[in-house]
Each structure stands twice: as structure tokens, then as C-alpha cells.
Coordinates of C-alpha atoms in Angstrom, one line a residue:
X1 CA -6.0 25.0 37.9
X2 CA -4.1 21.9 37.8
X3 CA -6.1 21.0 34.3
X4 CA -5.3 24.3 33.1
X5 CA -1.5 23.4 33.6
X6 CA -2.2 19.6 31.9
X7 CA -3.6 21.6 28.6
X8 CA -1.1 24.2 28.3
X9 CA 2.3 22.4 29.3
X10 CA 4.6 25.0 27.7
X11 CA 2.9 28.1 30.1
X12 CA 3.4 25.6 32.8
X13 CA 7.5 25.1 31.9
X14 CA 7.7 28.2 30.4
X15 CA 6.1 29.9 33.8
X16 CA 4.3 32.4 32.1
X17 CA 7.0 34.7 30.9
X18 CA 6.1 34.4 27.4
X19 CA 4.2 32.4 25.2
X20 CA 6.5 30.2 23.1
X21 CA 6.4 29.9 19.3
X22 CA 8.8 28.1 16.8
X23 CA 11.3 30.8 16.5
X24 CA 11.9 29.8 20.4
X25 CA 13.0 26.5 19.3
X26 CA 16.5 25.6 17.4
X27 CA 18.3 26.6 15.5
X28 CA 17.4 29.8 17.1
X29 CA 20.2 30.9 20.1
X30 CA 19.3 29.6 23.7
X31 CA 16.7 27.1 21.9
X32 CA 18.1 24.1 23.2
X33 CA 15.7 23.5 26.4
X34 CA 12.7 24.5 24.7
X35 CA 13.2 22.4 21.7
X36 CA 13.7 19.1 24.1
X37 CA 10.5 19.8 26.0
X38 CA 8.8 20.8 22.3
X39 CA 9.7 16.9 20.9
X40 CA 8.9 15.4 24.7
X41 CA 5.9 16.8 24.5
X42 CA 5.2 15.0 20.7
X43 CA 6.7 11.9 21.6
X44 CA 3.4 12.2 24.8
X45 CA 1.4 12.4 22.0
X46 CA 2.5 9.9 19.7
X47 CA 2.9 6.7 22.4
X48 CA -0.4 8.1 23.0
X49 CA -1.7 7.5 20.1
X50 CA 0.0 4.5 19.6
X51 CA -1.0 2.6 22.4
X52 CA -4.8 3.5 21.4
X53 CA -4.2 1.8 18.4
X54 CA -3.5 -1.4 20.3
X55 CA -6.5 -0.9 22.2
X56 CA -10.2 -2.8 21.7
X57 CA -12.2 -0.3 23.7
X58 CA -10.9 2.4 21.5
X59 CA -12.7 3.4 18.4
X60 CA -11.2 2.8 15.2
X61 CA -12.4 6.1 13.6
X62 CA -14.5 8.8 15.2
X63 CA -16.2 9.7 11.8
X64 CA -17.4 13.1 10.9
X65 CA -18.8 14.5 7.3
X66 CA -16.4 16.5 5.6
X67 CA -17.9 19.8 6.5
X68 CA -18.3 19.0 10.3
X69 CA -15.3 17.7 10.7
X70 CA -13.7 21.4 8.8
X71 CA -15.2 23.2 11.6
X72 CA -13.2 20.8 14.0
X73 CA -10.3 21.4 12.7
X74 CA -9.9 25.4 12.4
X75 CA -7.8 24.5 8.8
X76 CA -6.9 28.1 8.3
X77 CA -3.6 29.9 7.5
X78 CA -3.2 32.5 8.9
X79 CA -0.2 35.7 8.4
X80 CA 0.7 35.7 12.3
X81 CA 2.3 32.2 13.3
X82 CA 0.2 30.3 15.9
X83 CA 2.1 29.5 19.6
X84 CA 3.7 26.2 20.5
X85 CA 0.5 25.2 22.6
X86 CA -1.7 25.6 19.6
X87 CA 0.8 23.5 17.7
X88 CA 0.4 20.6 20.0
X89 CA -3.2 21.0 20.1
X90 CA -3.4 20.6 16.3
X91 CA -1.5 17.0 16.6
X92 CA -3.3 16.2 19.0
X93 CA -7.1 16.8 17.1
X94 CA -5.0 15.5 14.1
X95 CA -4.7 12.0 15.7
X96 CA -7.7 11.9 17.2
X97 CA -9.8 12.2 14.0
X98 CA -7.4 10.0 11.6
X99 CA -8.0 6.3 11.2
X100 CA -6.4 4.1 13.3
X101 CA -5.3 2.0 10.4
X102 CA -2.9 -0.2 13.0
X103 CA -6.0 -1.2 14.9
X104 CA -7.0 -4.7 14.7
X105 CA -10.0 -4.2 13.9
X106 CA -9.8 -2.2 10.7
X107 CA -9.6 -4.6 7.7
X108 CA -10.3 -1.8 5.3
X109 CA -7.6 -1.6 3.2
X110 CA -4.3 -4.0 2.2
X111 CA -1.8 -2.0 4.2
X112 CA -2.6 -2.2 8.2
X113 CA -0.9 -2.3 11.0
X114 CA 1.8 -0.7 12.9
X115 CA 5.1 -1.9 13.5
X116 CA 6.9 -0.7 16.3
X117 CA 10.5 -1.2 15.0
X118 CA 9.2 0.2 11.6
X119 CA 7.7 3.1 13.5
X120 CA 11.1 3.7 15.0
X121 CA 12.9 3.3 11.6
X122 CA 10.7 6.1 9.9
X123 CA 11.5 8.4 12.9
X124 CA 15.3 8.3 12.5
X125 CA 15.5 8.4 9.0
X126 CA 12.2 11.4 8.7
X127 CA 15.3 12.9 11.7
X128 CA 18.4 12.5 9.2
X129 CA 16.2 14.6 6.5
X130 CA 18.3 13.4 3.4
X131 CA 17.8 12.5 -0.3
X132 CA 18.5 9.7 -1.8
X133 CA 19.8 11.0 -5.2
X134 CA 23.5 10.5 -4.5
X135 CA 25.9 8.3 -2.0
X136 CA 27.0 12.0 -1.4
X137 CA 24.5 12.7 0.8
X138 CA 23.2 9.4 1.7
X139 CA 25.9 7.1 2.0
X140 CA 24.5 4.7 4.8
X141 CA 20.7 4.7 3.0
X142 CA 22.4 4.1 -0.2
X143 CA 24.2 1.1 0.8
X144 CA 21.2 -0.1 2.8
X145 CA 19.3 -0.1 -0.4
X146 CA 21.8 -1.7 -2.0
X147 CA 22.1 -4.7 0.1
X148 CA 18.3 -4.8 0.7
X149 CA 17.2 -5.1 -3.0
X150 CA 19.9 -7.5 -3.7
X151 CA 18.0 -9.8 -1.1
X152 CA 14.3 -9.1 -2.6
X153 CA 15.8 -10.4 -6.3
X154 CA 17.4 -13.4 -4.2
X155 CA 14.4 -13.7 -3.3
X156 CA 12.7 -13.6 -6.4
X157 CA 15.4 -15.7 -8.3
X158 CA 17.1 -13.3 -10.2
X159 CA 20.6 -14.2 -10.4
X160 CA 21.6 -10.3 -10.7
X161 CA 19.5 -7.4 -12.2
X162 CA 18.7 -4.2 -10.9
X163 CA 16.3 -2.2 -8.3
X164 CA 15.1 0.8 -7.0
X165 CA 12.3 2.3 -4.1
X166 CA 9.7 4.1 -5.6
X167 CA 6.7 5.9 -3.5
X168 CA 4.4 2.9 -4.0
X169 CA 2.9 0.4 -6.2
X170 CA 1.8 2.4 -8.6
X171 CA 4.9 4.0 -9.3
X172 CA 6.8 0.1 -9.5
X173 CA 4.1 -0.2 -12.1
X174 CA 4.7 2.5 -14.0
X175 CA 8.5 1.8 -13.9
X176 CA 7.8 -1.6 -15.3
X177 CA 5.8 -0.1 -18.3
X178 CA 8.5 2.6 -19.3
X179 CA 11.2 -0.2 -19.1
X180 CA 8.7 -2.3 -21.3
X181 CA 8.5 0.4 -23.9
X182 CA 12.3 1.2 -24.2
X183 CA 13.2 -2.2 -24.3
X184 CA 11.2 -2.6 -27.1
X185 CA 12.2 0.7 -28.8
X186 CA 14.9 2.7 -26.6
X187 CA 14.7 5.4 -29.7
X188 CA 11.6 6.9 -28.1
X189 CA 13.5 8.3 -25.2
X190 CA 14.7 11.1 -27.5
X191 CA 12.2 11.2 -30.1
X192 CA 8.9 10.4 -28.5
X193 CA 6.2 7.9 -29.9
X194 CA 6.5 9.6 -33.4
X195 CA 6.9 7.1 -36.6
X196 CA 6.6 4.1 -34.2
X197 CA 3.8 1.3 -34.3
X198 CA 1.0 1.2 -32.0
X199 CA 2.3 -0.4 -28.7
X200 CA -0.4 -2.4 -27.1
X201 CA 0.0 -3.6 -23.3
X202 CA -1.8 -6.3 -21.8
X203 CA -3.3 -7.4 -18.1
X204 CA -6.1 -9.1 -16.2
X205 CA -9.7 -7.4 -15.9
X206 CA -9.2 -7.8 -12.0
X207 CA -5.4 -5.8 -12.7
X208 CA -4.5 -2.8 -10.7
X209 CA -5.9 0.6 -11.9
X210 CA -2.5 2.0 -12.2
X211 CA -1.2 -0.1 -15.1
X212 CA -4.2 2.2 -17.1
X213 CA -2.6 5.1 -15.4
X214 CA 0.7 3.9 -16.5
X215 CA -0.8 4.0 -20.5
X216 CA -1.9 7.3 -20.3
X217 CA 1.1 8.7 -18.4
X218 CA 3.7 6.8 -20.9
X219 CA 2.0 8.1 -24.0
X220 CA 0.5 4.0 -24.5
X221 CA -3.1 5.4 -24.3
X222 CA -5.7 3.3 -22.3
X223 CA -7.4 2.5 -25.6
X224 CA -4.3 0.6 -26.0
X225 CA -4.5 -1.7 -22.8
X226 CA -6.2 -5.4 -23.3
X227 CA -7.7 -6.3 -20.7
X228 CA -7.7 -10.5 -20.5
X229 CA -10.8 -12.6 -19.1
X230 CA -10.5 -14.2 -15.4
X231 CA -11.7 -17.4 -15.0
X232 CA -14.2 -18.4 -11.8
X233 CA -11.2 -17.8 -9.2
X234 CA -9.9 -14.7 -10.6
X235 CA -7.1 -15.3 -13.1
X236 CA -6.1 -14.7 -16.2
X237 CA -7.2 -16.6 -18.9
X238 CA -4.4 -18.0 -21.1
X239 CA -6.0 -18.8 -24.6
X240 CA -7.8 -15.4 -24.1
X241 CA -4.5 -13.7 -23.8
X242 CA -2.8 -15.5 -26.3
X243 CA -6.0 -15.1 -28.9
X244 CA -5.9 -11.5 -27.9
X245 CA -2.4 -10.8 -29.0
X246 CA -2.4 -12.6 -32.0
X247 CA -5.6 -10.7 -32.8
X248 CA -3.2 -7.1 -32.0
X249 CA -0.4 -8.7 -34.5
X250 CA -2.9 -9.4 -37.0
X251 CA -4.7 -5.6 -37.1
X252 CA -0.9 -4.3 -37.5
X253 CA -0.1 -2.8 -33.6
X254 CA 2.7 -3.7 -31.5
X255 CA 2.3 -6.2 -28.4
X256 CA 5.3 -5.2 -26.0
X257 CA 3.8 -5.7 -22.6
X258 CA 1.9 -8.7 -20.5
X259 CA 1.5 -7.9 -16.7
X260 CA 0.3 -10.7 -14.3
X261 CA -0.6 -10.3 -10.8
X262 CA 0.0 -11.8 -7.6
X263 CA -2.6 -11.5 -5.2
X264 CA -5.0 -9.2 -7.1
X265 CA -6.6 -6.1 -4.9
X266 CA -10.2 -7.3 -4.7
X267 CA -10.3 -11.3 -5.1
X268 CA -6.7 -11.8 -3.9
X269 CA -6.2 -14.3 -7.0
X270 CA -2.5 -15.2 -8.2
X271 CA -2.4 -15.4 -12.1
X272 CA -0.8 -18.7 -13.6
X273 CA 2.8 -17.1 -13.8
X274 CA 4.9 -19.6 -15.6
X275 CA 2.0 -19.9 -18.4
X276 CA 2.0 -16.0 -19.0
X277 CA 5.8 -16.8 -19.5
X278 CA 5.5 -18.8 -21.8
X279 CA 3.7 -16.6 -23.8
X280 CA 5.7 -13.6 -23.1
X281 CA 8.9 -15.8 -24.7
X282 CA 6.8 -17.3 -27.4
X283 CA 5.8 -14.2 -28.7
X284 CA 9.1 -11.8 -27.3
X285 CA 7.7 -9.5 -24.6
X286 CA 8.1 -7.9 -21.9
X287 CA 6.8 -9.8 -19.0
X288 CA 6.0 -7.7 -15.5
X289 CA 4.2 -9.5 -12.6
X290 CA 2.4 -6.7 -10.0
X291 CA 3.0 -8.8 -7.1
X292 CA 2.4 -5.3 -4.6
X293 CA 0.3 -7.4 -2.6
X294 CA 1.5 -11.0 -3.0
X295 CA 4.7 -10.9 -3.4
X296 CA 5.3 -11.4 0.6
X297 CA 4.4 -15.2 -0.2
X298 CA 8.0 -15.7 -0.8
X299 CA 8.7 -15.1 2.7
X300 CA 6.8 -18.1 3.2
X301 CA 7.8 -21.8 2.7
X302 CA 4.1 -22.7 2.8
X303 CA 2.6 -20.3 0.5
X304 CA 5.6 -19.1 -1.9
X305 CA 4.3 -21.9 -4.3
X306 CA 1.6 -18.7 -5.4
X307 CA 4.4 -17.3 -7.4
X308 CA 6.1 -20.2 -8.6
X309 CA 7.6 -18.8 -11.3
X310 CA 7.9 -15.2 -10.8
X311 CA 12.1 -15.7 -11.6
X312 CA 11.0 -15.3 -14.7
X313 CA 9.4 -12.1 -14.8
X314 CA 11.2 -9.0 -16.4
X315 CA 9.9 -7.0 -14.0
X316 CA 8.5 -7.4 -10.4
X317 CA 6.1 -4.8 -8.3
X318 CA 6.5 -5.3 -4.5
X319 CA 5.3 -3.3 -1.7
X320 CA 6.4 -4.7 1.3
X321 CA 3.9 -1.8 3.1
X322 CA 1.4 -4.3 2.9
X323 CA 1.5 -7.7 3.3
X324 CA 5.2 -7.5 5.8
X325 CA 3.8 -4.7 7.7
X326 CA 6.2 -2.1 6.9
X327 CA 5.1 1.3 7.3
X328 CA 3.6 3.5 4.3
X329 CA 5.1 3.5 1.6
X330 CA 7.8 1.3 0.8
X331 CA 7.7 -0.5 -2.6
X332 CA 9.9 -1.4 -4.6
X333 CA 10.6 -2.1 -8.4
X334 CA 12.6 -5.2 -9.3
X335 CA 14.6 -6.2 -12.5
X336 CA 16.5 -9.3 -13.7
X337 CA 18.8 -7.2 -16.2
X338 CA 21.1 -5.2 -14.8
X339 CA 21.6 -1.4 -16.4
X340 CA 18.1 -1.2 -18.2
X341 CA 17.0 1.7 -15.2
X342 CA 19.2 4.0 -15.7
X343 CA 19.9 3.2 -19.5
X344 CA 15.9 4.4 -19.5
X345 CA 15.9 7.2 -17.1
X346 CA 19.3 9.0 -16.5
X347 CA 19.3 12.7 -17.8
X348 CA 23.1 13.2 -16.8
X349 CA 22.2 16.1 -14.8
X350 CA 26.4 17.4 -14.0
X351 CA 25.2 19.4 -11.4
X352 CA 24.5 15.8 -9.3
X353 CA 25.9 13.5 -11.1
X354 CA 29.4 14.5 -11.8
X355 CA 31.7 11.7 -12.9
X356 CA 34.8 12.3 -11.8
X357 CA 33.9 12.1 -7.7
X358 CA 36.2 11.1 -5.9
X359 CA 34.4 8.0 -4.9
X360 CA 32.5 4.9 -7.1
X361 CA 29.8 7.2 -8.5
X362 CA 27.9 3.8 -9.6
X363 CA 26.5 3.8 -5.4
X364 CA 24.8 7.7 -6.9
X365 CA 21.4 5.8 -8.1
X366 CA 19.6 8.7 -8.4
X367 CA 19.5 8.7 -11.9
X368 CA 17.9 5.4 -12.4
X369 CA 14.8 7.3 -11.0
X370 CA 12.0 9.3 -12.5
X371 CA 12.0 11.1 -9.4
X372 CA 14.9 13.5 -8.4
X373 CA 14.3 13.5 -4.8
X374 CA 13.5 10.4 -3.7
X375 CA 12.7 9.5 0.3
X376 CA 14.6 7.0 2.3
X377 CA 12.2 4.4 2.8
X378 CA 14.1 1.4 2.5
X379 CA 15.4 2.2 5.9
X380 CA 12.1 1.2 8.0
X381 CA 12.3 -1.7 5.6
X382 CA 15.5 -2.8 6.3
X383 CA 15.2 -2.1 10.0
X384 CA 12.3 -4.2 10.4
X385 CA 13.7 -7.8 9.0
X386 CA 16.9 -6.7 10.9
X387 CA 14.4 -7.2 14.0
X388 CA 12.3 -9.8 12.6
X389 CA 14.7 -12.2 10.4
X390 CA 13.5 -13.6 7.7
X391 CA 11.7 -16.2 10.1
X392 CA 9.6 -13.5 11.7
X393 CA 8.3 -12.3 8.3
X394 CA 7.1 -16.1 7.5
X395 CA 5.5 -16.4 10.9
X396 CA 3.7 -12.9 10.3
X397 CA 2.9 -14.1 6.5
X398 CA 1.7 -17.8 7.8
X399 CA -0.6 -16.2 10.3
X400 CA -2.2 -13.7 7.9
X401 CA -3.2 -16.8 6.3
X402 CA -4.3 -18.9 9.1
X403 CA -7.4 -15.8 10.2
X404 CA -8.3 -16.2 6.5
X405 CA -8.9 -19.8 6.6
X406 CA -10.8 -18.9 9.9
X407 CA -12.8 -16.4 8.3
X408 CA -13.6 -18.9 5.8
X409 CA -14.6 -21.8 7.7
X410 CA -16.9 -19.3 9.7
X411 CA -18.4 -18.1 7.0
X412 CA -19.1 -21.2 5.8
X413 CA -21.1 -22.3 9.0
X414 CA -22.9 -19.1 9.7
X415 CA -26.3 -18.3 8.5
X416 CA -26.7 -15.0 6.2
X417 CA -23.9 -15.2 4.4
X418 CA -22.5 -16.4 1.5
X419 CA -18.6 -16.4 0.1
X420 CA -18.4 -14.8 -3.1
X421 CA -15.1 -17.3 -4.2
X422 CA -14.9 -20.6 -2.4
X423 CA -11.9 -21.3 -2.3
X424 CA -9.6 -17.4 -1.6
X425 CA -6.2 -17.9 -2.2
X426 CA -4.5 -15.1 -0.2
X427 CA -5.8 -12.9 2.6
X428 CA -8.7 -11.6 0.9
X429 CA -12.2 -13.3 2.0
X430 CA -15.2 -11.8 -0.5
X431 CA -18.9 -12.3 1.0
X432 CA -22.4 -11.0 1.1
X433 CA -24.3 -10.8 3.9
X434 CA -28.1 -11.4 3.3
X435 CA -30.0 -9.8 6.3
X436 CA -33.4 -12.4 7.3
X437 CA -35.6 -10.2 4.7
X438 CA -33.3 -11.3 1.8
X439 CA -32.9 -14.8 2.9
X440 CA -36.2 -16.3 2.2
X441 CA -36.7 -14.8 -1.7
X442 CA -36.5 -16.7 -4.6
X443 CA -32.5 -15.6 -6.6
X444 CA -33.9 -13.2 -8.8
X445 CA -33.2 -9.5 -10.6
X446 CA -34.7 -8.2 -7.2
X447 CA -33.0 -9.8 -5.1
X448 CA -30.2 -9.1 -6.3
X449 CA -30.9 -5.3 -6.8
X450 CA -31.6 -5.4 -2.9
X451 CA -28.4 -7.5 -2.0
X452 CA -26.3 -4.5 -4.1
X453 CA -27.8 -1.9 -1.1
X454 CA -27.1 -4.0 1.8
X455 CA -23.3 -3.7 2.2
X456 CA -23.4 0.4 1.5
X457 CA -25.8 0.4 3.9
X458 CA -24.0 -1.7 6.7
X459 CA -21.0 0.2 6.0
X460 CA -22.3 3.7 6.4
X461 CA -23.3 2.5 9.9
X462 CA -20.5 0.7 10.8
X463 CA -18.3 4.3 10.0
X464 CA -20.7 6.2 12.6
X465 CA -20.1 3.4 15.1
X466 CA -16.4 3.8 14.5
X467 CA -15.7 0.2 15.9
X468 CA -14.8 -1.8 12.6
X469 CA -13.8 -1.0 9.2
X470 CA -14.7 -3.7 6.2
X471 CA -14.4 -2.5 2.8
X472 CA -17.2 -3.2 -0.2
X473 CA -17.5 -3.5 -3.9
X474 CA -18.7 -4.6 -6.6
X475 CA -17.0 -6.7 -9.3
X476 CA -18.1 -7.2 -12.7
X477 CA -21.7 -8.6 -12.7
X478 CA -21.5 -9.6 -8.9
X479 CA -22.9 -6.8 -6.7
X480 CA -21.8 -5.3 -3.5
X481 CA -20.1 -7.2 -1.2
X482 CA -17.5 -7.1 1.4
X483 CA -14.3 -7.5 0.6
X484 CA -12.5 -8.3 4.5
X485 CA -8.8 -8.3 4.0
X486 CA -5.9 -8.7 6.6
X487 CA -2.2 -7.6 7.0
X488 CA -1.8 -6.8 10.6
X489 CA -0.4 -9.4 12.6
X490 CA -2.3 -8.1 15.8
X491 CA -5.5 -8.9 14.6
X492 CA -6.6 -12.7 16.1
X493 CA -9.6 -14.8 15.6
X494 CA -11.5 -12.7 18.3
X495 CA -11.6 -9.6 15.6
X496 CA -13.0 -12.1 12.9
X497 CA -15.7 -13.0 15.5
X498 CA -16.5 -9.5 16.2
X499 CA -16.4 -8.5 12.6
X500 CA -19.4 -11.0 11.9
X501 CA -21.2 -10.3 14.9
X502 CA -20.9 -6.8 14.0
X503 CA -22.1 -6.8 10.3
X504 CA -25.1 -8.9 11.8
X505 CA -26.0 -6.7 14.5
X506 CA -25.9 -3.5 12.2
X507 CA -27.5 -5.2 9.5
X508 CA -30.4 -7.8 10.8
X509 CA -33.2 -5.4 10.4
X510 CA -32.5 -4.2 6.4

């Protein structure tokens, strides 16, 4: 009976005069004491979960195929509202089949982790509810931002310019390539792409997929993005981007955009920034570096010569949901001149953005945005290098780096695999892993075409063991690999270990 109490704590507190629902809970009359038992109840659930993320012995995914896991779930909405209990239950079986992406064993994607003071930063601000349209209703976050994005372009180098928080990198991006386009002819704001040349942007093969998306969704057209040759470690190629605009000028289009990036999603490569600029003055345009996942270097006296310099960017992407730890998402877009946002975006919409307030209307930012509601994400930022320091992030940064340079040493000493770039310059480590029926054959078409399966294979079993995550992919004419990447400062050279061992174990007898 006792379990039966442990499964249904409300019947327990609420001693089985009724079976609670949310219309118990406030704002409704006498829902004080329900309501605090209610969010006790979550916050069980949530250290919960949290301290399973910390933990070894637990798995890091408990995998099911997408039908199976349906039937798990009971997803159904229903007319008649479910009861409290149920409500717990489905946070509960919520949890317990998500990811644990803070786990320090998943290396799956470039944003891991979980920060604790970040974690506590997204609680208040998810409690104050607000928008971040107008200093109206969000006079601390406003200023917060303010004072937060002024440091990031310290940071950076910019001597003043602009800012805002967007929901992720591909948003910065996007940002970066509408500024681009009314820099170079404000006019289309009100009359479209009519009567104007054809604009034609241009970034690495190894770029981000969203600055394509950004083409299509600005009316560019992905026909109209170059796309410039790496070299062996993964950057751009500067007499391929410089023959490849002349080449635009000559056929009559319009170059307007060149977008490095630091730290590039698969190899991790930084592109050769003060070369692109360079070109970008030589030939007048608009010069945005994607650092979403690089741009943490700065934090770091050892490693900010990556993005030596970036201070000459237009534009800069940086997420600091990745490489800093923050909670997702939190990016932000970053400017050296001051004005260009909202000169592109602002509508003048009186019914938020009345001008005779009776306060500075310049802290109501909202119309620098494309969005109109925008979510206060800068405060889990700003909370976290309140309780780090600046320090804290290069410690965090420095060690990221230090389990790479493990990983790679290992690698190098460890039969059956191979690195796929010798020499990775951020936390990114590429390899194959050639089980003992690979290692012996002659490098051929076959051997090759058998290598591509391996790391699919491997991975489909290491997502039904649940105890690792390692991403794979292939890149240009190199096949599968994995691609082991780190950003959570929990992980420690005992997860590297494991992660070899691992992709050993559950792939020795391919």
C-alpha cells in the first residue's frame, strides 16, 4: 500500500477526497497549498533527473523506434482534462525517454551539458513569463542584454556596434544575410528584389546549412550561393574565393556577401579570417564570420589566436549554448555598426513602440528583431559568467581542448583506427574505425565501400545499448566516419577511454 501512496502522491496529500486537476491549482480560489505541493512534486522530478544525468551507471538514452515508443507515451488529446497524477506521470515518462544530452558520455552533438546555474537561470526567467519586445515589460532582461552584448563585442573588438538574441545560430545567420542585403541596397526593404542585380553570397563547402536557408528565405536563391573549396584541414581557399567573385563580376551579378567560419560543424576548422578580409575590403562586401561554435575561443588566452581577426567582421554568429555550456538556445547576433538592425527591421508598429513613453524608448529593442516575441534567453547567459567569471569560461574552454588532444594522442596509438584530419583544430576529433576484417585489405573501391557501413552499423548498436552517443558522417569523398565532439565540462579522459573501448567492443566482429 505504501507504493501505492509513492505513485500517486496527490491521493496521498489530497487523502482521497477528490482527485485533483489544474483548475485546483492557482489562480483558482483556495489553490495556494495545492499549487506548492504541485511544483514540489516537479522540482522531485527534475533533481531527479538531473542527478541521473551526472550519473555513469545510468544510460544515456533508453532508445525505442518511433512507433514503440508512441505506444509508451499515450500522446493523445483528449476533450476531458487528465488529473494532476497523470500530469506528473507524463513528466516523469517524458524524462525518462529523452536524451540525456548533459551526460558525459554523449558527444553527439555540439551543444552538451548541463549547467546548474544556467539550469537555475532558465527556471526564473521561464517563472517571470515576459517578452522581450519593450523595456516596458522587461526592464531588468532588457538591460541585462544590454550590458551582456556590449561585453561579447568587447570581446570581439568592436569598438561600438549593435546586438541582439535570436533563437539560435541559424537565425544569427540569417540576420547577418538580411543586413548584408540592405547594406548593399536598403531600397529592397520596400520594394522587394525587383529591378535589382543578381546578389550572389558566398561561403565554405564545409559552411553551415543555414546560410543556404538564409538564400532561400531572403529571396537570394541558393542557386545564388558559391560555395568556396577547403583545403586538406578544412578552410576556405582564398584564390578560390577571390577567382570565384571576380568570375560573379564578370557574368554581370552582384557579390554582396562572404561568410567565414570559426570552428566549422563537422571538421571543426577555423577559416583564415583576416585573409577573407582582405577580400571583403578589396572588393567592398559584406563580411560575416559564423563563429556559433568557435567563437568561445575568445574566452581563451590560449586558443583565441583561431579568430585572430574576427574585429573585422561586419557581422558575428555566436551561440554561447555550445561551446560555454549555456543552456539551449542562446545565440546571439553581433554588429560593429551601430543602427543597421533596426534601420533593417523596424516596422514602427505604434501599438508597441510608441515614441513619446515616458521613458528612453531606445532600451525598447524589439524592433531590431524579425521576431516580435522574443524569449529572455540572455538571462541564463548572463547568470552563468556572473557565477563563472570570465576565468571560469577559459578554464571550461581550455579543458574542452585538453580531452581533444587526448582523444587524439589515443587515437593515434590504438590499433583500428585512423584520424580523418591530423592535426583538429577545435574540439572536433574525425575517425574511422576499421574493425580486424577491414584491416588487412589492400585500400581499394571495396574497402572503402565497406568502411562507409561500419560507423552506421556501430551506431545503430550503440543507440540500443544506450550507453554512448558518437555522431557519423560523411564528407565530400571521405565516407562514414565518426565525428566525436565535446562541450561538456563533465566529461574527463575516463569517457574518452570508454568511448573507444566501446566502439571496439560493438564493432570487432563486422
Amino acid at each position: 500500500m505504501k507504493d501505492y501512496w509513492l505513485r500517486h502522491p496527490f491521493l496521498s496529500w489530497w487523502a482521497l477526497r477528490s482527485t485533483p486537476y489544474s483548475a485546483d491549482l492557482l489562480p483558482y480560489k483556495g489553490g495556494e497549498g495545492l499549487t506548492h505541493k504541485f511544483l514540489e512534486e516537479i522540482l522531485k522530478i527534475l533533481l531527479d533527473y538531473v542527478n541521473e544525468n551526472f550519473d555513469r551507471s545510468v544510460k544515456v538514452i533508453d532508445f525505442h523506434h518511433p512507433h514503440d515508443l508512441k505506444e509508451k507515451l499515450h500522446l493523445e488529446l483528449r476533450d476531458k482534462p487528465e488529473n494532476l497524477d497523470q500530469i506528473l506521470d507524463d513528466c516523469r515518462k517524458t524524462l525518462q525517454y529523452c536524451v540525456r544530452t548533459g551526460h558525459p558520455r554523449f558527444f553527439n552533438q555540439l551543444s552538451t551539458g548541463l549547467d546548474i546555474v544556467s539550469l537555475a537561470g532558465h527556471w526564473v526567467s521561464t517563472t517571470a513569463n515576459t517578452n522581450m519586445f519593450t523595456y516596458e515589460i522587461a526592464p531588468v532582461f532588457t538591460l541585462i542584454e544590454k550590458a551582456t552584448l556590449k561585453k561579447m563585442r568587447e570581446l570581439i573588438g568592436f569598438t561600438d556596434g549593435d546586438g541582439i538574441f535570436s533563437p539560435g545560430g541559424a537565425i544569427s545567420n540569417l540576420y547577418a544575410v538580411l543586413l548584408a542585403r540592405h547594406k548593399k541596397f536598403p531600397s529592397c526593404k520596400r520594394r522587394g528584389l525587383n529591378n535589382l542585380p543578381t546578389l550572389v553570397m558566398f561561403t565554405s563547402e564545409h559552411s553551415h546549412f543555414s546560410l543556404k536557408r538564409a538564400a532561400a528565405i531572403s529571396g537570394i536563391g541558393t542557386d545564388n550561393v558559391m560555395y568556396i573549396n577547403t583545403d586538406e584541414r578544412g578552410k576556405i581557399c582564398v584564390e578560390d574565393l577571390e577567382n570565384k567573385i571576380q568570375q560573379t563580376i564578370a557574368r554581370g551579378d552582384e557579390p554582396f556577401l562572404v561568410s567565414a567560419t570559426a570552428g566549422t560543424t563537422v571538421v571543426g576548422a577555423f577559416d583564415p579570417i583576416n585573409e577573407i578580409a582582405d577580400i571583403c575590403k578589396k572588393y567592398k562586401l559584406w563580411f560575416h564570420v559564423d563563429a556559433a561554435w568557435g567563437g568561445s575561443v575568445l574566452l581563451s588566452r590560449k586558443y583565441k589566436h583561431l579568430v585572430d581577426g574576427l574585429h573585422r567582421a561586419d557581422s558575428v554568429t555566436w551561440n554561447p549554448h555550445k561551446m560555454m555550456g549555456v543552456t539551449l538556445q542562446c545565440s546571439a547576433i553581433l554588429l560593429r555598426e551601430d543602427g543597421l538592425l533596426e534601420d533593417c527591421n523596424s516596422m514602427r508598429a505604434t501599438y508597441l513602440f510608441q515614441q513619446d513613453k515616458h521613458y528612453d524608448v531606445c532600451f525598447d529593442t524589439g524592433d531590431k528583431a524579425i521576431q516580435c516575441g522574443r524569449s529572455t534567453d540572455v538571462f541564463r547567459f548572463w547568470l552563468t559568467w556572473r557565477a563563472k567569471g570570465t576565468k571560469g569560461f577559459e578554464s571550461q574552454v581550455n579543458k574542452l581542448f585538453d580531452l581533444a588532444h587526448y582523444l587524439v594522442d589515443r587515437l593515434r596509438a590504438k590499433d583500428g583506427f585512423q584520424l580523418v584530419f591530423e592535426k583538429p583544430e577545435c574540439t572536433n576529433v574525425c575517425f574511422w574505425y576499421y574493425p580486424p576484417s577491414l584491416r588487412e585489405l589492400e585500400d581499394c573501391q571495396e574497402k572503402q565501400l565497406r568502411l562507409h557501413k561500419i560507423a552506421p552499423l556501430i551506431k545503430g548498436r550503440m543507440m540500443n545499448d544506450g550507453k554512448l552517443m558518437v555522431g557519423y558522417q560523411p564528407l565530400n569523398d571521405k565516407v562514414n566516419f565518426f565525428r566525436w565532439v565535446v562541450s561538456n565540462p563533465a566529461a574527463t579522459k575516463a569517457d574518452v577511454d570508454f568511448m573507444l573501448d566501446e566502439i571496439e567492443r560493438l564493432g570487432h566482429d563486422l
